[in-house]
Tab-separated table of C-alpha atoms in Angstrom:
chain	number	residue	atom	x	y	z
A	467	MET	CA	66.467	31.204	38.109
A	468	GLN	CA	66.651	34.298	40.946
A	469	LEU	CA	66.678	37.638	39.277
A	470	ILE	CA	69.206	40.234	40.660
A	471	PRO	CA	68.136	43.706	41.799
A	472	ASP	CA	68.006	46.088	39.018
A	473	ASP	CA	69.480	49.326	40.734
A	474	GLN	CA	72.102	49.697	37.658
A	475	THR	CA	69.267	49.488	35.103
A	476	CYS	CA	67.065	52.505	35.622
A	477	GLY	CA	64.457	50.601	37.665
A	478	LEU	CA	63.067	48.659	34.913
A	479	ARG	CA	62.400	45.385	36.964
A	480	GLY	CA	60.267	47.205	39.342
A	481	ARG	CA	58.355	49.205	36.990
A	482	VAL	CA	57.200	46.097	34.769
A	483	LEU	CA	56.712	44.146	38.024
A	484	ALA	CA	54.234	46.767	39.193
A	485	GLN	CA	52.315	46.649	35.931
A	486	LEU	CA	51.960	42.965	35.688
A	487	SER	CA	50.442	43.394	39.464
A	488	ALA	CA	48.240	46.302	38.421
A	489	ARG	CA	46.941	44.366	35.564
A	490	LEU	CA	46.906	40.419	36.545
A	491	ASP	CA	44.876	38.627	39.114
A	492	GLY	CA	46.574	37.042	42.070
A	493	PRO	CA	46.618	33.350	42.838
A	494	HIS	CA	44.516	31.379	40.108
A	495	ASP	CA	44.474	28.082	38.468
A	496	ARG	CA	44.501	29.771	35.225
A	497	PRO	CA	47.856	30.209	33.642
A	498	VAL	CA	49.231	33.836	32.516
A	499	ALA	CA	50.634	33.109	28.655
A	500	VAL	CA	53.782	34.862	27.290
A	501	GLY	CA	54.582	34.744	23.736
A	502	LEU	CA	58.259	33.934	23.667
A	503	SER	CA	60.212	34.107	20.225
A	504	GLY	CA	63.769	33.649	21.909
A	505	GLY	CA	64.495	37.245	21.116
A	506	GLY	CA	65.912	39.909	23.713
A	507	ASP	CA	62.513	41.694	24.176
A	508	SER	CA	60.628	38.506	24.922
A	509	LEU	CA	63.074	36.531	26.929
A	510	ALA	CA	63.371	40.041	29.364
A	511	LEU	CA	59.490	39.785	29.630
A	512	LEU	CA	59.563	36.073	30.286
A	513	ALA	CA	62.103	36.362	32.723
A	514	LEU	CA	60.068	39.401	34.785
A	515	ALA	CA	56.770	37.506	34.330
A	516	CYS	CA	58.141	34.400	35.882
A	517	GLU	CA	59.386	36.487	38.851
A	518	TRP	CA	56.000	37.857	39.138
A	519	GLY	CA	54.295	34.698	38.906
A	520	ARG	CA	56.309	33.445	41.678
A	521	GLN	CA	55.306	36.200	43.849
A	522	ALA	CA	51.699	36.148	43.023
A	523	GLY	CA	51.102	32.431	42.885
A	524	ARG	CA	50.339	32.250	39.124
A	525	ARG	CA	51.807	29.787	36.424
A	526	ILE	CA	53.459	31.171	33.883
A	527	LEU	CA	52.812	29.653	30.136
A	528	ALA	CA	55.678	30.328	27.466
A	529	LEU	CA	54.478	29.831	23.593
A	530	THR	CA	56.893	29.595	20.937
A	531	VAL	CA	55.711	29.869	17.279
A	532	ASP	CA	57.802	28.225	14.623
A	533	HIS	CA	57.072	30.285	11.058
A	534	ARG	CA	59.268	27.643	9.012
A	535	LEU	CA	60.776	30.793	7.511
A	536	ASN	CA	64.337	30.206	8.297
A	537	PRO	CA	66.323	26.908	8.105
A	538	ASP	CA	67.029	27.446	11.598
A	539	SER	CA	63.780	28.099	13.039
A	540	GLU	CA	63.461	24.649	14.570
A	541	ILE	CA	66.688	24.693	16.475
A	542	TRP	CA	65.662	28.286	17.622
A	543	THR	CA	62.499	27.002	18.839
A	544	GLN	CA	63.975	24.389	20.863
A	545	ARG	CA	66.168	27.072	22.341
A	546	ALA	CA	63.095	29.037	23.383
A	547	GLY	CA	61.743	25.973	25.324
A	548	GLN	CA	65.184	25.533	27.103
A	549	MET	CA	65.006	29.573	28.235
A	550	ALA	CA	61.389	28.922	29.352
A	551	ARG	CA	61.929	25.822	31.411
A	552	GLY	CA	65.452	27.955	32.749
A	553	CYS	CA	63.088	30.765	33.714
A	554	GLY	CA	60.774	28.465	35.476
A	555	ALA	CA	57.650	28.600	32.963
A	556	ASP	CA	55.895	25.738	31.508
A	557	TRP	CA	56.406	25.864	27.492
A	558	ARG	CA	54.623	24.664	24.310
A	559	GLY	CA	55.974	25.138	20.852
A	560	LEU	CA	53.618	26.057	18.002
A	561	VAL	CA	54.200	25.677	14.257
A	562	TRP	CA	52.798	27.558	11.382
A	563	GLU	CA	52.029	25.004	8.721
A	564	ASP	CA	51.096	27.187	5.831
A	565	ALA	CA	54.242	29.089	5.413
A	566	ARG	CA	54.970	29.655	1.776
A	567	ALA	CA	56.482	32.206	-0.350
A	568	GLY	CA	54.475	35.054	-1.577
A	569	THR	CA	53.735	38.756	-0.815
A	570	ALA	CA	53.243	40.371	2.535
A	571	ILE	CA	54.750	37.606	4.110
A	572	GLN	CA	55.444	39.441	7.538
A	573	GLU	CA	51.996	40.326	7.862
A	574	ARG	CA	50.596	37.131	7.235
A	575	ALA	CA	53.095	35.627	9.643
A	576	ARG	CA	51.877	37.996	12.167
A	577	LEU	CA	48.395	37.172	11.691
A	578	ALA	CA	49.046	33.618	11.962
A	579	ARG	CA	51.237	34.057	15.016
A	580	HIS	CA	48.411	35.801	16.683
A	581	ALA	CA	45.996	33.038	15.870
A	582	LEU	CA	48.073	30.135	17.006
A	583	LEU	CA	48.896	31.752	20.303
A	584	ALA	CA	45.206	32.558	21.167
A	585	GLU	CA	44.225	29.119	20.313
A	586	ALA	CA	46.908	27.622	22.705
A	587	ALA	CA	46.169	30.211	25.551
A	588	ARG	CA	42.643	29.555	25.486
A	589	GLU	CA	43.019	25.664	25.524
A	590	ALA	CA	45.213	26.158	28.452
A	591	GLY	CA	42.596	28.295	30.102
A	592	ALA	CA	44.498	31.636	29.980
A	593	SER	CA	42.848	34.925	28.950
A	594	VAL	CA	45.824	37.235	28.884
A	595	ILE	CA	48.970	36.923	26.786
A	596	LEU	CA	51.827	39.031	27.559
A	597	LEU	CA	53.976	40.294	24.492
A	598	GLY	CA	57.323	41.998	24.285
A	599	HIS	CA	56.464	44.921	22.277
A	600	THR	CA	58.926	48.266	23.277
A	601	ALA	CA	58.691	51.791	22.821
A	602	ASN	CA	60.947	51.082	19.696
A	603	ASP	CA	58.371	49.002	18.382
A	604	ALA	CA	55.556	51.618	18.701
A	605	LEU	CA	57.370	54.119	17.313
A	606	GLU	CA	58.341	51.783	14.198
A	607	ASN	CA	54.564	51.144	13.964
A	608	GLU	CA	53.969	54.743	13.999
A	609	TRP	CA	56.372	55.406	11.228
A	610	MET	CA	54.897	52.538	9.267
A	611	ARG	CA	51.346	53.676	9.422
A	612	ALA	CA	52.505	57.167	8.296
A	613	GLN	CA	53.915	55.304	5.036
A	614	GLY	CA	50.307	53.792	4.688
A	615	THR	CA	50.893	50.516	6.077
A	616	ALA	CA	47.753	49.038	7.678
A	617	MET	CA	49.526	48.439	11.075
A	618	GLY	CA	47.233	48.801	14.107
A	619	GLU	CA	48.358	50.847	17.013
A	620	LEU	CA	50.270	49.275	19.824
A	621	ARG	CA	48.593	49.813	23.138
A	622	PRO	CA	49.444	48.459	26.641
A	623	PHE	CA	46.197	46.595	26.767
A	624	SER	CA	43.922	45.372	23.682
A	625	PRO	CA	41.966	42.421	22.387
A	626	SER	CA	43.809	39.709	20.223
A	627	PRO	CA	43.876	41.226	16.634
A	628	VAL	CA	42.753	37.798	15.213
A	629	TRP	CA	38.743	36.744	14.908
A	630	PRO	CA	37.284	34.256	15.712
A	631	GLN	CA	40.474	32.779	17.193
A	632	GLY	CA	41.130	35.645	19.610
A	633	ARG	CA	37.840	35.629	21.108
A	634	GLY	CA	38.243	35.924	24.769
A	635	ILE	CA	41.924	36.695	24.825
A	636	ALA	CA	43.465	40.024	25.581
A	637	ILE	CA	46.997	41.234	24.800
A	638	LEU	CA	49.213	42.723	27.879
A	639	ARG	CA	52.175	44.763	26.656
A	640	PRO	CA	54.325	45.716	29.935
A	641	LEU	CA	57.191	46.646	28.335
A	642	LEU	CA	55.941	49.199	25.837
A	643	SER	CA	57.498	52.318	27.759
A	644	GLU	CA	60.685	50.706	27.824
A	645	GLN	CA	63.652	51.020	25.459
A	646	ARG	CA	65.047	48.089	23.778
A	647	GLU	CA	68.790	48.554	24.486
A	648	ASP	CA	67.683	49.160	28.279
A	649	LEU	CA	66.029	45.414	28.102
A	650	ARG	CA	69.410	44.205	26.679
A	651	HIS	CA	71.395	45.925	29.523
A	652	TRP	CA	69.132	44.590	32.040
A	653	LEU	CA	69.447	40.995	30.263
A	654	GLY	CA	73.466	41.288	30.625
A	655	HIS	CA	72.960	41.745	34.264
A	656	GLN	CA	71.037	38.940	34.456
A	657	GLY	CA	73.624	36.526	32.660
A	658	LEU	CA	70.697	35.729	30.090
A	659	SER	CA	71.630	35.379	26.355
A	660	TRP	CA	69.048	35.632	23.434
A	661	ILE	CA	68.602	34.661	19.914
A	662	ASP	CA	69.112	37.349	17.080
A	663	ASP	CA	67.295	36.883	13.950
A	664	PRO	CA	69.169	37.855	10.949
A	665	ALA	CA	65.720	38.679	9.359
A	666	ASN	CA	65.728	41.840	11.652
A	667	ALA	CA	68.552	43.216	9.688
A	668	ASP	CA	66.839	42.446	6.164
A	669	ASP	CA	65.579	45.933	4.900
A	670	ARG	CA	63.498	44.208	2.413
A	671	TYR	CA	61.018	44.102	5.079
A	672	THR	CA	59.202	47.288	5.890
A	673	ARG	CA	59.656	46.708	9.623
A	674	VAL	CA	63.466	46.481	9.341
A	675	ARG	CA	63.316	49.898	7.094
A	676	ALA	CA	61.273	51.531	9.916
A	677	ARG	CA	63.681	50.317	12.673
A	678	GLN	CA	66.545	51.940	10.779
A	679	VAL	CA	64.563	55.138	10.263
A	680	VAL	CA	63.602	55.490	13.829
A	681	ALA	CA	66.869	54.067	15.347
A	682	GLY	CA	68.178	56.173	18.099
A	683	ARG	CA	64.879	57.886	19.128
A	684	GLU	CA	63.847	57.580	22.495
A	685	ARG	CA	60.601	59.603	22.576
A	686	GLU	CA	57.397	58.004	23.587
A	687	PRO	CA	55.275	57.327	20.416
A	688	ALA	CA	52.111	59.517	20.005
A	689	MET	CA	49.283	57.415	21.624
A	690	SER	CA	46.071	58.347	20.542
A	691	ALA	CA	43.540	59.502	22.783
A	692	PRO	CA	41.264	56.992	24.895
A	693	ILE	CA	37.738	56.479	23.100
A	694	VAL	CA	34.587	56.121	24.692
A	695	LEU	CA	32.288	53.644	22.546
A	696	PRO	CA	28.393	54.171	22.833
A	697	ASP	CA	26.172	51.542	24.233
A	698	ALA	CA	25.232	49.213	21.638
A	699	GLY	CA	21.750	48.152	23.172
A	700	PRO	CA	19.865	45.547	24.636
A	701	ASP	CA	20.140	43.308	21.706
A	702	ALA	CA	23.560	43.238	20.954
A	703	ASP	CA	24.593	39.848	21.893
A	704	LEU	CA	22.215	38.936	19.094
A	705	GLY	CA	24.366	41.061	16.336
A	706	ILE	CA	21.775	43.714	16.533
A	707	PHE	CA	23.181	46.967	17.540
A	708	HIS	CA	20.966	50.141	18.330
A	709	PHE	CA	22.571	53.466	18.429
A	710	PRO	CA	21.627	57.204	18.696
A	711	ARG	CA	22.435	58.563	15.237
A	712	ALA	CA	24.994	61.241	16.681
A	713	ALA	CA	26.790	58.716	18.987
A	714	ILE	CA	27.859	56.311	15.868
A	715	ALA	CA	28.599	59.100	13.248
A	716	ARG	CA	32.276	58.711	14.280
A	717	SER	CA	34.787	56.787	11.815
A	718	ARG	CA	36.442	54.636	14.707
A	719	ALA	CA	33.123	53.923	16.463
A	720	LEU	CA	31.237	53.076	13.476
A	721	SER	CA	34.085	50.700	12.252
A	722	VAL	CA	34.343	48.782	15.513
A	723	ALA	CA	30.510	48.334	15.038
A	724	LEU	CA	30.298	47.270	11.673
A	725	LEU	CA	32.998	44.705	12.306
A	726	CYS	CA	31.558	43.556	15.689
A	727	ALA	CA	28.035	43.190	14.218
A	728	SER	CA	28.811	41.327	11.079
A	729	GLY	CA	31.382	38.780	12.984
A	730	GLN	CA	33.920	39.848	10.293
A	731	SER	CA	37.741	40.386	10.581
A	732	VAL	CA	38.840	42.851	8.007
A	733	PRO	CA	37.955	46.554	9.179
A	734	PRO	CA	36.617	48.903	6.773
A	735	ARG	CA	38.875	52.099	5.933
A	736	GLY	CA	39.070	54.902	3.598
A	737	GLU	CA	36.509	56.793	1.670
A	738	ARG	CA	33.903	54.202	2.046
A	739	LEU	CA	33.815	54.550	5.749
A	740	GLU	CA	34.039	58.060	5.883
A	741	ALA	CA	31.165	58.220	3.034
A	742	LEU	CA	29.219	55.994	5.454
A	743	VAL	CA	29.692	58.300	8.521
A	744	ARG	CA	28.637	61.287	6.394
A	745	ARG	CA	25.406	59.560	5.267
A	746	ILE	CA	24.719	58.850	8.874
A	747	ALA	CA	25.469	62.617	10.155
A	748	ALA	CA	23.086	63.994	7.558
A	749	GLY	CA	20.327	62.624	9.330
A	750	THR	CA	18.130	61.101	6.242
A	751	THR	CA	16.421	57.848	6.041
A	752	ASP	CA	19.087	55.749	4.373
A	753	VAL	CA	20.115	51.940	4.119
A	754	ALA	CA	23.693	50.782	3.565
A	755	VAL	CA	25.941	47.826	3.447
A	756	LEU	CA	29.769	47.806	4.554
A	757	ALA	CA	31.925	45.185	6.075
A	758	GLY	CA	29.201	42.451	5.822
A	759	ALA	CA	26.763	44.730	7.682
A	760	ARG	CA	23.533	46.136	7.142
A	761	VAL	CA	22.928	49.949	8.339
A	762	GLU	CA	19.653	51.224	8.868
A	763	MET	CA	19.191	54.854	9.405
A	764	ASP	CA	15.620	55.757	10.589
A	765	GLY	CA	14.874	59.398	12.320
A	766	PRO	CA	17.479	59.645	15.264
A	767	ASP	CA	18.180	56.097	15.370
A	768	VAL	CA	20.745	53.630	13.496
A	769	ARG	CA	20.613	49.973	13.794
A	770	ILE	CA	23.480	47.854	12.326
A	771	PHE	CA	23.540	43.895	11.940
A	772	ARG	CA	24.549	41.178	9.588
A	773	GLU	CA	23.621	41.496	5.890
A	774	ALA	CA	22.412	38.366	5.108
A	775	GLY	CA	23.017	39.002	1.468
A	776	GLU	CA	26.615	39.265	2.378
A	777	GLN	CA	26.355	36.100	4.222
A	778	ARG	CA	25.062	34.203	1.163
A	779	ARG	CA	27.877	35.807	-1.000
A	780	GLY	CA	30.631	34.718	1.334
A	781	GLY	CA	29.578	31.006	0.907
A	782	LEU	CA	28.376	30.303	4.752
A	783	ASN	CA	28.360	26.398	4.884
A	784	VAL	CA	26.145	24.265	6.821
A	785	LEU	CA	28.309	23.222	9.917
A	786	SER	CA	27.901	19.610	11.537
A	787	LEU	CA	28.181	19.956	15.164
A	788	ARG	CA	30.397	17.497	17.329
A	789	VAL	CA	29.551	16.725	20.751
A	790	ASN	CA	31.336	19.272	23.401
A	791	GLU	CA	33.336	21.060	20.623
A	792	PRO	CA	32.730	24.251	20.565
A	793	VAL	CA	32.468	26.148	16.961
A	794	VAL	CA	32.350	29.634	15.780
A	795	TRP	CA	29.508	30.179	13.267
A	796	ASP	CA	29.662	33.312	10.921
A	797	GLY	CA	31.932	35.016	13.394
A	798	ARG	CA	28.988	35.877	15.524
A	799	PHE	CA	27.750	32.766	17.579
A	800	GLU	CA	29.849	30.034	19.450
A	801	ILE	CA	27.544	26.804	19.410
A	802	THR	CA	28.438	23.786	21.465
A	803	ALA	CA	26.051	20.360	21.160
A	804	ARG	CA	26.048	18.474	23.635
A	805	GLU	CA	24.359	15.720	21.999
A	806	ASN	CA	24.867	14.147	18.688
A	807	GLY	CA	22.927	14.929	15.232
A	808	TRP	CA	23.052	18.591	15.082
A	809	GLN	CA	23.732	21.217	12.175
A	810	VAL	CA	23.554	24.784	12.270
A	811	MET	CA	22.618	26.920	9.154
A	812	SER	CA	21.458	30.280	8.287
A	813	ALA	CA	17.885	30.963	8.784
A	814	ASP	CA	17.701	32.347	5.191
A	815	GLY	CA	15.403	29.950	3.222
A	816	PHE	CA	14.148	28.003	6.437
A	817	ILE	CA	12.296	30.639	8.504
A	818	ALA	CA	8.823	28.777	7.006
A	819	ARG	CA	10.013	25.506	8.580
A	820	LEU	CA	10.112	26.707	12.048
A	821	SER	CA	7.593	26.407	14.771
A	822	ASP	CA	5.016	29.242	15.111
A	823	ARG	CA	6.739	30.398	18.586
A	824	ASP	CA	10.095	30.443	16.949
A	825	ARG	CA	8.644	32.421	14.055
A	826	LYS	CA	7.176	34.664	16.573
A	827	ALA	CA	10.301	34.962	18.318
A	828	LEU	CA	12.143	36.036	14.799
A	829	LYS	CA	9.268	38.670	14.564
A	830	THR	CA	10.905	40.546	17.545
A	831	LEU	CA	13.787	41.322	15.527
A	832	PRO	CA	14.335	43.908	12.622
A	833	ALA	CA	12.793	42.481	9.496
A	834	HIS	CA	16.000	42.092	7.517
A	835	ALA	CA	17.982	40.748	10.660
A	836	ARG	CA	15.962	37.567	10.823
A	837	ALA	CA	17.297	35.868	7.695
A	838	SER	CA	20.932	36.040	9.135
A	839	MET	CA	20.412	34.149	12.486
A	840	PRO	CA	21.242	30.791	12.948
A	841	VAL	CA	18.795	27.670	12.807
A	842	LEU	CA	19.537	24.493	14.456
A	843	TYR	CA	18.716	21.463	12.152
A	844	LYS	CA	18.273	17.793	13.393
A	845	PRO	CA	18.294	15.363	10.240
A	846	LEU	CA	16.989	12.510	12.143
A	847	THR	CA	13.912	14.282	13.073
A	848	ASP	CA	13.933	16.815	10.040
A	849	GLN	CA	13.703	19.207	13.023
A	850	TYR	CA	14.274	23.277	12.514
A	851	VAL	CA	14.641	25.203	15.764
A	852	LEU	CA	16.009	28.100	17.206
A	853	GLY	CA	17.273	26.621	20.417
A	854	ASP	CA	17.303	23.316	22.007
A	855	ASP	CA	18.301	21.865	25.330
A	856	GLY	CA	20.897	19.930	23.650
A	857	VAL	CA	22.780	22.603	22.260
A	858	ASP	CA	24.189	25.828	23.767
A	859	VAL	CA	24.378	28.931	21.574
A	860	CYS	CA	26.419	31.986	22.898
A	861	GLY	CA	26.215	35.358	21.165
A	862	LEU	CA	29.822	36.786	20.573
A	863	CYS	CA	28.850	40.203	18.848
A	864	GLY	CA	28.162	42.000	22.424
A	865	ARG	CA	31.274	40.633	24.115
A	866	ARG	CA	33.521	41.456	21.466
A	867	TYR	CA	32.152	44.888	21.034
A	868	ARG	CA	32.419	45.332	25.044
A	869	ALA	CA	35.837	44.041	24.789
A	870	THR	CA	36.735	46.587	22.150
A	871	ALA	CA	35.251	49.416	24.410
A	872	LEU	CA	36.754	48.125	27.396
A	873	ALA	CA	40.340	48.471	25.600
A	874	LEU	CA	39.819	51.581	23.642
A	875	ALA	CA	38.711	53.392	26.702
A	876	ASP	CA	41.765	51.947	28.998
A	877	SER	CA	43.476	54.257	30.948
A	878	LEU	CA	40.632	56.762	31.011
A	879	LEU	CA	40.614	58.532	34.112
A	880	ASP	CA	43.888	56.642	35.129
A	881	GLU	CA	41.977	53.339	35.505
A	882	THR	CA	43.580	50.121	34.008
A	883	THR	CA	41.760	47.233	32.993
A	884	GLN	CA	42.281	43.987	34.980
A	885	GLU	CA	42.293	40.425	33.832
A	886	SER	CA	39.159	39.636	36.170
A	887	ALA	CA	36.906	42.561	34.557
A	888	LEU	CA	38.047	40.866	30.930
A	889	PHE	CA	37.463	36.953	32.060
A	890	ASP	CA	33.995	38.176	33.596
A	891	LEU	CA	32.914	39.661	30.691
A	892	TRP	CA	33.735	36.771	28.080
A	893	HIS	CA	32.595	34.158	30.689
A	894	GLY	CA	30.269	35.694	33.026
A	895	GLU	CA	26.439	35.519	32.498
A	896	THR	CA	25.307	38.333	30.007
A	897	GLY	CA	21.689	37.631	30.498
A	898	SER	CA	19.212	35.304	28.625
A	899	THR	CA	17.239	36.190	25.330
A	900	ALA	CA	13.931	35.125	24.231
A	901	LEU	CA	15.505	34.057	20.950
A	902	PHE	CA	17.518	31.302	22.545
A	903	SER	CA	16.087	30.416	25.917
A	904	PHE	CA	13.701	27.846	25.946
């Protein structure tokens, strides 16, 4: 499909293509993924992404999630596939198998959608997913947050909001400064038609009520200022974060550190987070546990790492590893066996069974951090070890923290994060540690 110039549509095409060129790499074997619902916003994004892909030498992979929440959803999914092929994209349909009645259906569907998109993108080798959120969506989110809804801020670039499924995946929103009606006007000039979901007019949903309230507003949504997160220290890839007390006594920075160090997915909010910020700022020696993480405040320093007691209460099970199938253990380590017979478990209760060398390695860590580390076990030889040539152990905590820092500081000093920087962060060398290199 060849797109016509957009002289009559306020230069929308040129703006979007320029954003894609600024963010994404040139010719590469990795595809760029696009979330395609079949609605007007996502179809406009797909058409523009495909034009950019033809110019840049990149393959475009459209991904459509069938939530099974409407009797016509299967028909819509197949139609989205036809749209994708008509634009020149590869296409894959995905299904949310756990759709069911109940509360917060839209929020559960949103998280399920992000998880399915992230897993499919990673499987295809993509590290970026394009989503068709507009300025209207950002205003609606702003209104919903003001009503107390736990909605995240829509930013042009951000890590995937699901964990661990979203590890290594970034979300790029090239339409975030565009108006929904302008996109539909542009689609009309291209002769493209889209799907209208009747749920978008059902005011039982908070999103629909927000849309009704902000309809007609065309101002830019209030975007929070870029945030610079402090460096997490040399042991961040092991999930042990070291901060100067003054640097981490801020709600947003502390919330990110707690979540990344503990491997959890639900951020701390409200009074408990603010109370911990005040305790850190007070300067006293103290210990606290929040969001699955232990916070040790000692003089001018703060250490944050996984709390073994919370790990136990979470019911962390022993995992049996399959050859060449990466698994994420406790949200903090990606572990891949290259030979049969290995399991992974918490060090809690098994430290005495490690070799002298391994116990010596653990002693380099804070005392209360040792029990939450992963231990490899081979039942055939009754062998407990911290590392082995037959198993690759990759720490995720530091990379997750650095990816979040990259996104929060995005556009600072007019810089924009590029796809290559994200790929290198997750897949490049981060330096070996004494704990897992043998």
